[in-house]
PDB file of C-alpha atoms and ligand atoms in Angstrom:
ATOM      1  CA  MET S   1     -20.621 -14.118  -6.846  1.00 49.00           C
ATOM      2  CA  PRO S   2     -21.489 -10.467  -6.887  1.00 54.00           C
ATOM      3  CA  LYS S   3     -20.204  -8.492  -9.737  1.00 53.00           C
ATOM      4  CA  PRO S   4     -16.893  -7.108  -8.733  1.00 66.00           C
ATOM      5  CA  LYS S   5     -17.044  -3.389  -8.399  1.00 59.00           C
ATOM      6  CA  LYS S   6     -14.247  -0.701  -8.731  1.00 61.00           C
ATOM      7  CA  THR S   7     -13.239   1.855  -5.890  1.00 60.00           C
ATOM      8  CA  ASP S   8     -11.673   5.209  -5.751  1.00 52.00           C
ATOM      9  CA  SER S   9     -13.100   5.957  -9.241  1.00 47.00           C
ATOM     10  CA  LYS S  10     -12.836   9.777  -8.784  1.00 47.00           C
ATOM     11  CA  PRO S  11      -9.731  11.438 -10.091  1.00 45.00           C
ATOM     12  CA  GLN S  12      -8.140  13.471  -7.306  1.00 44.00           C
ATOM     13  CA  ARG S  13      -5.491  16.145  -7.023  1.00 45.00           C
ATOM     14  CA  THR S  14      -3.275  16.313  -4.372  1.00 44.00           C
ATOM     15  CA  ALA S  15      -2.782  19.123  -2.068  1.00 46.00           C
ATOM     16  CA  PRO S  16       0.055  20.390  -0.006  1.00 55.00           C
ATOM     17  CA  SER S  17       0.307  19.319   3.690  1.00 60.00           C
ATOM     18  CA  ASN S  18      -3.111  19.916   5.265  1.00 75.00           C
ATOM     19  CA  PRO S  19      -3.147  22.216   8.250  1.00 75.00           C
ATOM     20  CA  THR S  20      -5.826  20.155  10.035  1.00 85.00           C
ATOM     21  CA  ALA S  21      -3.782  16.935   9.591  1.00 91.00           C
ATOM     22  CA  PRO S  22      -3.467  14.895  12.788  1.00 94.00           C
ATOM     23  CA  ASP S  23      -0.360  15.186  14.925  1.00 95.00           C
ATOM     24  CA  TRP S  24       0.882  11.716  13.989  1.00 97.00           C
ATOM     25  CA  PRO S  25       3.090  10.027  16.602  1.00 97.00           C
ATOM     26  CA  PRO S  26       6.704   9.578  15.455  1.00 97.00           C
ATOM     27  CA  LEU S  27       7.299   6.283  13.500  1.00 98.00           C
ATOM     28  CA  ARG S  28       9.509   4.984  16.314  1.00 97.00           C
ATOM     29  CA  PRO S  29      10.826   2.285  17.130  1.00 97.00           C
ATOM     30  CA  LEU S  30      11.432   0.619  13.672  1.00 97.00           C
ATOM     31  CA  LEU S  31      13.605  -2.389  12.854  1.00 97.00           C
ATOM     32  CA  PRO S  32      16.961  -1.727  11.142  1.00 95.00           C
ATOM     33  CA  ALA S  33      15.990  -1.407   7.459  1.00 94.00           C
ATOM     34  CA  LEU S  34      18.605  -4.215   6.645  1.00 94.00           C
ATOM     35  CA  ASP S  35      16.660  -6.747   8.621  1.00 96.00           C
ATOM     36  CA  LEU S  36      13.515  -6.236   6.427  1.00 98.00           C
ATOM     37  CA  SER S  37      12.861  -7.411   2.922  1.00 97.00           C
ATOM     38  CA  LEU S  38      10.377  -7.171   0.127  1.00 97.00           C
ATOM     39  CA  THR S  39       9.356 -10.688  -0.315  1.00 96.00           C
ATOM     40  CA  PRO S  40       7.143 -11.632  -3.389  1.00 97.00           C
ATOM     41  CA  LEU S  41       3.751 -13.460  -2.642  1.00 97.00           C
ATOM     42  CA  LEU S  42       3.059 -13.561  -6.257  1.00 97.00           C
ATOM     43  CA  THR S  43       5.835 -12.035  -8.450  1.00 95.00           C
ATOM     44  CA  ASP S  44       5.030  -8.715 -10.094  1.00 96.00           C
ATOM     45  CA  GLN S  45       1.710  -8.765  -8.285  1.00 98.00           C
ATOM     46  CA  ILE S  46       1.842  -8.907  -4.647  1.00 98.00           C
ATOM     47  CA  TYR S  47       4.772  -8.135  -2.139  1.00 98.00           C
ATOM     48  CA  LEU S  48       4.962  -8.306   1.615  1.00 98.00           C
ATOM     49  CA  ILE S  49       7.197  -6.630   4.035  1.00 98.00           C
ATOM     50  CA  ARG S  50       6.941  -8.342   7.500  1.00 98.00           C
ATOM     51  CA  ASN S  51       7.676  -6.330  10.622  1.00 98.00           C
ATOM     52  CA  PHE S  52       7.652  -3.165   8.550  1.00 98.00           C
ATOM     53  CA  LEU S  53       6.392  -1.350  11.648  1.00 98.00           C
ATOM     54  CA  SER S  54       7.251  -2.553  15.072  1.00 98.00           C
ATOM     55  CA  GLY S  55       4.636  -4.062  17.316  1.00 98.00           C
ATOM     56  CA  SER S  56       5.050  -1.373  20.079  1.00 98.00           C
ATOM     57  CA  LEU S  57       4.783   1.438  17.237  1.00 98.00           C
ATOM     58  CA  CYS S  58       1.395  -0.212  15.904  1.00 98.00           C
ATOM     59  CA  LYS S  59      -0.030  -0.596  19.481  1.00 98.00           C
ATOM     60  CA  ASN S  60       0.751   3.010  19.942  1.00 98.00           C
ATOM     61  CA  TYR S  61      -0.600   4.145  16.634  1.00 98.00           C
ATOM     62  CA  VAL S  62      -3.940   2.250  17.065  1.00 98.00           C
ATOM     63  CA  SER S  63      -4.570   4.087  20.443  1.00 98.00           C
ATOM     64  CA  PHE S  64      -3.788   7.385  18.578  1.00 98.00           C
ATOM     65  CA  LEU S  65      -5.994   6.325  15.518  1.00 98.00           C
ATOM     66  CA  ALA S  66      -9.048   5.422  17.578  1.00 97.00           C
ATOM     67  CA  SER S  67      -9.002   9.080  18.902  1.00 96.00           C
ATOM     68  CA  LEU S  68      -9.642  10.408  15.324  1.00 95.00           C
ATOM     69  CA  PRO S  69     -13.170  10.975  13.950  1.00 93.00           C
ATOM     70  CA  LEU S  70     -13.598   7.839  12.093  1.00 95.00           C
ATOM     71  CA  THR S  71     -16.982   7.541  10.053  1.00 93.00           C
ATOM     72  CA  THR S  72     -18.797   4.292   9.325  1.00 90.00           C
ATOM     73  CA  THR S  73     -19.002   3.829   5.827  1.00 81.00           C
ATOM     74  CA  PRO S  74     -22.748   2.910   4.882  1.00 69.00           C
ATOM     75  CA  GLY S  75     -23.388  -0.566   3.850  1.00 58.00           C
ATOM     76  CA  LYS S  76     -25.387   0.714   0.662  1.00 61.00           C
ATOM     77  CA  PRO S  77     -22.746   1.836  -1.837  1.00 63.00           C
ATOM     78  CA  LYS S  78     -23.105   4.339  -4.588  1.00 68.00           C
ATOM     79  CA  LYS S  79     -23.710   2.788  -7.845  1.00 69.00           C
ATOM     80  CA  ASP S  80     -20.485   1.095  -9.225  1.00 71.00           C
ATOM     81  CA  GLU S  81     -18.869   1.164  -5.791  1.00 72.00           C
ATOM     82  CA  ALA S  82     -17.784  -1.984  -3.908  1.00 69.00           C
ATOM     83  CA  VAL S  83     -19.819  -2.866  -0.858  1.00 76.00           C
ATOM     84  CA  ARG S  84     -17.705  -2.028   2.060  1.00 77.00           C
ATOM     85  CA  VAL S  85     -18.560  -1.637   5.772  1.00 88.00           C
ATOM     86  CA  ASN S  86     -15.719  -0.194   7.953  1.00 92.00           C
ATOM     87  CA  ASP S  87     -14.971   2.788   9.923  1.00 95.00           C
ATOM     88  CA  ARG S  88     -12.648   5.023   8.199  1.00 96.00           C
ATOM     89  CA  PHE S  89     -10.686   8.299   8.459  1.00 96.00           C
ATOM     90  CA  GLN S  90      -9.210  10.013   5.340  1.00 96.00           C
ATOM     91  CA  ILE S  91      -7.012  12.888   5.127  1.00 96.00           C
ATOM     92  CA  GLU S  92      -4.565  14.647   2.444  1.00 96.00           C
ATOM     93  CA  ASP S  93      -1.304  14.779   4.351  1.00 97.00           C
ATOM     94  CA  ALA S  94       1.829  15.041   2.151  1.00 96.00           C
ATOM     95  CA  ARG S  95       4.116  15.406   5.187  1.00 96.00           C
ATOM     96  CA  PHE S  96       2.967  12.164   6.637  1.00 97.00           C
ATOM     97  CA  ALA S  97       3.200  10.321   3.244  1.00 98.00           C
ATOM     98  CA  GLU S  98       6.657  11.589   2.959  1.00 97.00           C
ATOM     99  CA  MET S  99       7.443  10.357   6.598  1.00 97.00           C
ATOM    100  CA  LEU S 100       6.115   6.893   5.807  1.00 98.00           C
ATOM    101  CA  TRP S 101       8.320   6.891   2.570  1.00 98.00           C
ATOM    102  CA  SER S 102      11.570   8.109   3.778  1.00 97.00           C
ATOM    103  CA  GLY S 103      11.237   7.626   7.527  1.00 97.00           C
ATOM    104  CA  THR S 104      10.964   3.845   7.128  1.00 98.00           C
ATOM    105  CA  ALA S 105      12.583   1.137   5.197  1.00 98.00           C
ATOM    106  CA  LEU S 106      10.238   1.738   2.312  1.00 98.00           C
ATOM    107  CA  LYS S 107      11.909   4.049   0.011  1.00 97.00           C
ATOM    108  CA  GLU S 108      15.116   1.814   0.153  1.00 96.00           C
ATOM    109  CA  LEU S 109      13.146  -1.425  -0.384  1.00 97.00           C
ATOM    110  CA  VAL S 110      11.193  -0.124  -3.227  1.00 97.00           C
ATOM    111  CA  THR S 111      14.080   1.694  -5.032  1.00 94.00           C
ATOM    112  CA  GLU S 112      17.138  -0.491  -4.102  1.00 93.00           C
ATOM    113  CA  ARG S 113      16.239  -3.759  -2.710  1.00 92.00           C
ATOM    114  CA  PHE S 114      13.147  -5.185  -4.759  1.00 90.00           C
ATOM    115  CA  THR S 115      14.857  -8.202  -6.244  1.00 81.00           C
ATOM    116  CA  GLU S 116      16.440 -11.396  -4.710  1.00 62.00           C
ATOM    117  CA  GLU S 117      19.708 -10.610  -6.436  1.00 58.00           C
ATOM    118  CA  ASP S 118      20.104  -7.288  -4.686  1.00 50.00           C
ATOM    119  CA  TYR S 119      20.226  -9.213  -1.340  1.00 45.00           C
ATOM    120  CA  ASN S 120      23.664 -10.662  -2.193  1.00 48.00           C
ATOM    121  CA  ASP S 121      26.845  -9.429  -0.413  1.00 45.00           C
ATOM    122  CA  ASP S 122      28.171  -7.596  -3.349  1.00 49.00           C
ATOM    123  CA  ARG S 123      25.170  -5.265  -3.114  1.00 48.00           C
ATOM    124  CA  GLU S 124      27.228  -2.108  -2.020  1.00 52.00           C
ATOM    125  CA  GLU S 125      29.777  -2.721  -4.667  1.00 49.00           C
ATOM    126  CA  ASP S 126      27.068  -3.070  -7.351  1.00 55.00           C
ATOM    127  CA  SER S 127      25.153   0.030  -6.406  1.00 57.00           C
ATOM    128  CA  ARG S 128      28.454   2.085  -6.805  1.00 66.00           C
ATOM    129  CA  ASP S 129      28.831   0.937 -10.373  1.00 76.00           C
ATOM    130  CA  PRO S 130      26.902   3.583 -12.529  1.00 81.00           C
ATOM    131  CA  ALA S 131      26.113   0.920 -15.147  1.00 77.00           C
ATOM    132  CA  MET S 132      24.375  -1.262 -12.370  1.00 71.00           C
ATOM    133  CA  SER S 133      22.560   1.630 -11.008  1.00 84.00           C
ATOM    134  CA  THR S 134      20.940   2.463 -14.206  1.00 89.00           C
ATOM    135  CA  GLU S 135      20.078  -1.150 -14.702  1.00 89.00           C
ATOM    136  CA  LEU S 136      18.536  -1.038 -11.264  1.00 90.00           C
ATOM    137  CA  ALA S 137      16.523   2.112 -11.856  1.00 90.00           C
ATOM    138  CA  GLN S 138      15.339   0.509 -15.293  1.00 91.00           C
ATOM    139  CA  ARG S 139      14.115  -2.670 -13.337  1.00 92.00           C
ATOM    140  CA  ALA S 140      12.364  -0.540 -10.760  1.00 93.00           C
ATOM    141  CA  ARG S 141      10.581   1.484 -13.487  1.00 95.00           C
ATOM    142  CA  GLN S 142       9.532  -1.896 -15.000  1.00 95.00           C
ATOM    143  CA  LEU S 143       8.072  -3.435 -11.874  1.00 97.00           C
ATOM    144  CA  TRP S 144       6.740  -0.227 -10.208  1.00 98.00           C
ATOM    145  CA  GLY S 145       5.253   1.168 -13.579  1.00 98.00           C
ATOM    146  CA  GLY S 146       7.480   4.214 -13.746  1.00 97.00           C
ATOM    147  CA  GLU S 147       9.877   5.934 -11.495  1.00 96.00           C
ATOM    148  CA  PRO S 148       8.980   5.837  -7.828  1.00 97.00           C
ATOM    149  CA  LEU S 149       8.464   9.296  -6.360  1.00 97.00           C
ATOM    150  CA  GLY S 150       6.948   8.251  -2.892  1.00 98.00           C
ATOM    151  CA  LEU S 151       3.554   7.738  -1.475  1.00 98.00           C
ATOM    152  CA  ASN S 152       0.001   9.161  -2.215  1.00 98.00           C
ATOM    153  CA  PRO S 153      -0.735  11.974   0.171  1.00 98.00           C
ATOM    154  CA  ASN S 154      -4.213  10.547   0.295  1.00 98.00           C
ATOM    155  CA  ILE S 155      -3.996   8.630   3.434  1.00 98.00           C
ATOM    156  CA  ARG S 156      -6.816   6.358   4.599  1.00 97.00           C
ATOM    157  CA  ILE S 157      -7.296   4.494   7.990  1.00 98.00           C
ATOM    158  CA  TYR S 158      -9.716   1.681   8.200  1.00 97.00           C
ATOM    159  CA  ARG S 159     -10.964  -0.006  11.232  1.00 97.00           C
ATOM    160  CA  TYR S 160     -13.062  -3.260  10.823  1.00 97.00           C
ATOM    161  CA  SER S 161     -14.676  -4.746  13.982  1.00 95.00           C
ATOM    162  CA  ALA S 162     -16.338  -7.935  13.947  1.00 95.00           C
ATOM    163  CA  GLY S 163     -18.766  -8.415  11.150  1.00 93.00           C
ATOM    164  CA  GLN S 164     -17.181  -5.638   9.034  1.00 94.00           C
ATOM    165  CA  PHE S 165     -15.610  -6.320   5.542  1.00 95.00           C
ATOM    166  CA  PHE S 166     -14.699  -4.824   1.974  1.00 95.00           C
ATOM    167  CA  GLY S 167     -16.411  -6.640  -0.746  1.00 94.00           C
ATOM    168  CA  GLN S 168     -14.778  -7.768  -4.004  1.00 96.00           C
ATOM    169  CA  HIS S 169     -13.268  -5.099  -6.018  1.00 96.00           C
ATOM    170  CA  TYR S 170     -10.396  -3.644  -8.151  1.00 98.00           C
ATOM    171  CA  ASP S 171      -8.276  -0.610  -6.997  1.00 98.00           C
ATOM    172  CA  GLU S 172      -8.087   1.975  -9.718  1.00 98.00           C
ATOM    173  CA  SER S 173      -4.952   4.118 -10.593  1.00 98.00           C
ATOM    174  CA  ASN S 174      -5.324   7.823 -10.099  1.00 98.00           C
ATOM    175  CA  SER S 175      -3.514  10.792 -11.648  1.00 98.00           C
ATOM    176  CA  ILE S 176      -2.239  13.186  -9.246  1.00 98.00           C
ATOM    177  CA  THR S 177       0.110  16.086  -9.077  1.00 97.00           C
ATOM    178  CA  PHE S 178       2.865  14.811  -6.674  1.00 97.00           C
ATOM    179  CA  PRO S 179       3.724  17.603  -3.996  1.00 96.00           C
ATOM    180  CA  PRO S 180       7.161  19.023  -3.698  1.00 94.00           C
ATOM    181  CA  SER S 181       9.257  16.501  -1.559  1.00 91.00           C
ATOM    182  CA  PRO S 182      13.116  16.389  -0.741  1.00 87.00           C
ATOM    183  CA  THR S 183      13.526  14.202  -4.040  1.00 83.00           C
ATOM    184  CA  THR S 184      11.120  16.074  -6.124  1.00 90.00           C
ATOM    185  CA  PRO S 185      11.443  19.872  -5.252  1.00 92.00           C
ATOM    186  CA  LYS S 186       8.745  20.847  -7.847  1.00 95.00           C
ATOM    187  CA  PRO S 187       5.203  19.415  -8.191  1.00 96.00           C
ATOM    188  CA  THR S 188       5.510  16.587 -10.458  1.00 97.00           C
ATOM    189  CA  PRO S 189       2.759  14.966 -12.704  1.00 97.00           C
ATOM    190  CA  ALA S 190       2.191  11.371 -11.492  1.00 98.00           C
ATOM    191  CA  ARG S 191       0.053   8.404 -11.091  1.00 98.00           C
ATOM    192  CA  THR S 192      -0.492   5.738  -8.370  1.00 98.00           C
ATOM    193  CA  THR S 193       0.449   2.260  -9.632  1.00 98.00           C
ATOM    194  CA  TRP S 194       0.217  -0.093  -6.452  1.00 98.00           C
ATOM    195  CA  THR S 195      -1.863  -0.229  -3.323  1.00 98.00           C
ATOM    196  CA  LEU S 196       0.147  -0.054  -0.050  1.00 99.00           C
ATOM    197  CA  LEU S 197      -1.762  -1.580   2.945  1.00 99.00           C
ATOM    198  CA  ILE S 198      -0.214  -1.478   6.496  1.00 99.00           C
ATOM    199  CA  TYR S 199      -1.715  -3.893   8.927  1.00 99.00           C
ATOM    200  CA  LEU S 200      -1.648  -2.406  12.366  1.00 98.00           C
ATOM    201  CA  THR S 201      -3.199  -5.456  14.200  1.00 98.00           C
ATOM    202  CA  SER S 202      -3.786  -9.034  13.946  1.00 98.00           C
ATOM    203  CA  CYS S 203      -7.402 -10.419  14.079  1.00 98.00           C
ATOM    204  CA  ASN S 204      -9.576 -13.282  13.535  1.00 98.00           C
ATOM    205  CA  GLY S 205     -10.830 -13.455   9.853  1.00 98.00           C
ATOM    206  CA  GLY S 206     -10.199 -10.151   7.871  1.00 98.00           C
ATOM    207  CA  GLU S 207      -7.899 -11.700   5.386  1.00 98.00           C
ATOM    208  CA  THR S 208      -7.174  -9.726   2.338  1.00 98.00           C
ATOM    209  CA  ILE S 209      -8.040 -12.301  -0.369  1.00 98.00           C
ATOM    210  CA  PHE S 210      -6.736 -12.042  -4.000  1.00 98.00           C
ATOM    211  CA  TYR S 211      -8.407 -13.920  -6.873  1.00 98.00           C
ATOM    212  CA  PRO S 212      -6.105 -14.795  -9.743  1.00 97.00           C
ATOM    213  CA  ASP S 213      -7.825 -14.787 -13.162  1.00 95.00           C
ATOM    214  CA  PRO S 214      -8.807 -18.180 -14.529  1.00 94.00           C
ATOM    215  CA  THR S 215      -6.796 -19.269 -17.483  1.00 93.00           C
ATOM    216  CA  ARG S 216      -7.380 -22.111 -19.820  1.00 95.00           C
ATOM    217  CA  ALA S 217      -4.423 -24.034 -18.102  1.00 94.00           C
ATOM    218  CA  ASN S 218      -5.912 -23.247 -14.710  1.00 94.00           C
ATOM    219  CA  PRO S 219      -9.601 -22.626 -14.951  1.00 95.00           C
ATOM    220  CA  ASN S 220     -10.052 -22.851 -11.149  1.00 95.00           C
ATOM    221  CA  PRO S 221      -7.010 -20.832  -9.585  1.00 96.00           C
ATOM    222  CA  THR S 222      -6.555 -20.981  -5.842  1.00 97.00           C
ATOM    223  CA  PRO S 223      -7.281 -17.569  -4.188  1.00 98.00           C
ATOM    224  CA  ILE S 224      -4.361 -16.211  -2.318  1.00 98.00           C
ATOM    225  CA  SER S 225      -5.346 -15.292   1.339  1.00 98.00           C
ATOM    226  CA  VAL S 226      -3.308 -12.852   3.350  1.00 98.00           C
ATOM    227  CA  PRO S 227      -4.185 -12.893   7.126  1.00 98.00           C
ATOM    228  CA  PRO S 228      -3.417  -9.534   8.894  1.00 98.00           C
ATOM    229  CA  GLU S 229      -0.114  -9.634  10.689  1.00 98.00           C
ATOM    230  CA  THR S 230       0.720  -6.681  13.098  1.00 98.00           C
ATOM    231  CA  GLY S 231       3.220  -4.376  11.270  1.00 98.00           C
ATOM    232  CA  MET S 232       3.287  -6.179   8.019  1.00 98.00           C
ATOM    233  CA  ALA S 233       3.033  -4.086   4.771  1.00 98.00           C
ATOM    234  CA  LEU S 234       1.558  -5.598   1.600  1.00 99.00           C
ATOM    235  CA  LEU S 235       2.139  -3.835  -1.769  1.00 98.00           C
ATOM    236  CA  HIS S 236      -0.110  -4.994  -4.672  1.00 98.00           C
ATOM    237  CA  ARG S 237      -0.528  -3.743  -8.380  1.00 98.00           C
ATOM    238  CA  HIS S 238      -3.405  -1.970  -9.069  1.00 98.00           C
ATOM    239  CA  GLY S 239      -5.011  -0.165 -12.103  1.00 98.00           C
ATOM    240  CA  ASP S 240      -5.230  -2.027 -15.534  1.00 97.00           C
ATOM    241  CA  GLN S 241      -3.452  -5.054 -13.880  1.00 96.00           C
ATOM    242  CA  CYS S 242      -5.068  -5.057 -10.669  1.00 98.00           C
ATOM    243  CA  MET S 243      -6.098  -8.440  -9.200  1.00 98.00           C
ATOM    244  CA  LEU S 244      -9.763  -8.900  -7.924  1.00 98.00           C
ATOM    245  CA  HIS S 245      -9.517  -8.693  -4.213  1.00 98.00           C
ATOM    246  CA  GLU S 246     -11.505  -8.359  -1.192  1.00 97.00           C
ATOM    247  CA  GLY S 247     -11.135  -7.693   2.666  1.00 98.00           C
ATOM    248  CA  ASN S 248     -12.780 -10.830   4.270  1.00 98.00           C
ATOM    249  CA  GLU S 249     -15.196 -10.343   7.115  1.00 97.00           C
ATOM    250  CA  VAL S 250     -13.420  -9.969  10.530  1.00 97.00           C
ATOM    251  CA  THR S 251     -14.809 -12.547  12.948  1.00 98.00           C
ATOM    252  CA  GLY S 252     -12.952 -11.589  16.057  1.00 98.00           C
ATOM    253  CA  GLY S 253     -10.876  -8.580  17.461  1.00 98.00           C
ATOM    254  CA  GLU S 254     -10.429  -5.421  15.407  1.00 98.00           C
ATOM    255  CA  LYS S 255      -8.471  -5.081  12.130  1.00 98.00           C
ATOM    256  CA  TRP S 256      -6.795  -1.766  11.686  1.00 98.00           C
ATOM    257  CA  VAL S 257      -5.179  -0.854   8.312  1.00 98.00           C
ATOM    258  CA  LEU S 258      -3.225   2.200   7.006  1.00 98.00           C
ATOM    259  CA  ARG S 259      -3.621   2.538   3.250  1.00 98.00           C
ATOM    260  CA  SER S 260      -1.777   4.570   0.696  1.00 98.00           C
ATOM    261  CA  ASP S 261      -0.578   3.992  -2.679  1.00 98.00           C
ATOM    262  CA  LEU S 262       2.749   4.030  -4.588  1.00 98.00           C
ATOM    263  CA  VAL S 263       3.227   7.197  -6.750  1.00 98.00           C
ATOM    264  CA  VAL S 264       5.401   6.974  -9.850  1.00 98.00           C
ATOM    265  CA  ALA S 265       6.317   9.877 -12.368  1.00 97.00           C
ATOM    266  CA  ARG S 266       4.010  10.065 -15.366  1.00 96.00           C
TER     267      ARG S 266
HETATM  268  O1  LIG V   1      -8.681  -4.217   4.062  1.00 77.79           O
HETATM  269  C1  LIG V   1      -8.328  -5.008   3.231  1.00 77.79           C
HETATM  270  O2  LIG V   1      -7.991  -6.100   3.435  1.00 77.79           O
HETATM  271  C2  LIG V   1      -8.312  -4.510   2.022  1.00 77.79           C
HETATM  272  C3  LIG V   1      -8.654  -3.138   1.585  1.00 77.79           C
HETATM  273  C4  LIG V   1      -8.616  -2.792   0.122  1.00 77.79           C
HETATM  274  O3  LIG V   1      -8.757  -3.387  -0.588  1.00 77.79           O
HETATM  275  C5  LIG V   1      -8.577  -1.392  -0.519  1.00 77.79           C
HETATM  276  O4  LIG V   1      -8.347  -0.549   0.503  1.00 77.79           O
HETATM  277  O5  LIG V   1      -8.748  -1.070  -1.395  1.00 77.79           O
HETATM  278 FE1  LIG V   2      -8.585  -2.723  -2.706  1.00 77.79          FE
END
């Protein structure tokens, strides 16, 4: 097995909305937020939101993204970088990050509906109780590694065609200055704690595969394989507690992914 590498090792500062940012299509149609849920695949490590974006929205996005100037990542990585072969587009776009956070179910799921108990019928009564909402905020900070502010304006688009892949690696946490947003009117010291992947297509192969650390009790744990599913979002913990993972080789069709990160206050 090749030595796992780190990615995104350079610290980055966020910039305000980029004037050269793409004219992103609206995030519509969307499924009603109440029909969506944050489902644990591995508690405290990997969560899924099925149908986070609708099929028609994904289709529309893929045709739009295909018109952007994607560049092929060379197969020869810099020292200490994971081997990755895909076509990418990267942009600092705080406005789009805010659109993805507040203009979808994400903000509500991450800040209010992230535990099984919160799906019960008493939810509305609970959230009106100040003691309950303090407890909820405390539990959110525990799971997400701090108070969730939004998404990393560093937006990355990946296209993997047949034969392309992203080798085994860990995702690093980055310190950023979170730009002013409706919830945080001033620039706020922040850091990324979870990776957000949104699959815009299904394909053959291309699974995101996570490798749990071997333990004494389980020296040979089964890898956790997530096949790309149109419109599904995946959140996984990164930084110190990141699991080793990879984007398996695509064997048929195209895998399109939109990547950002969850940002919390420092
Ligand atoms: O494309 C994938 O399945 C994985 C992408 C990934 O690991 C990353 O963006 O860091
Ligand atoms: Fe990764």
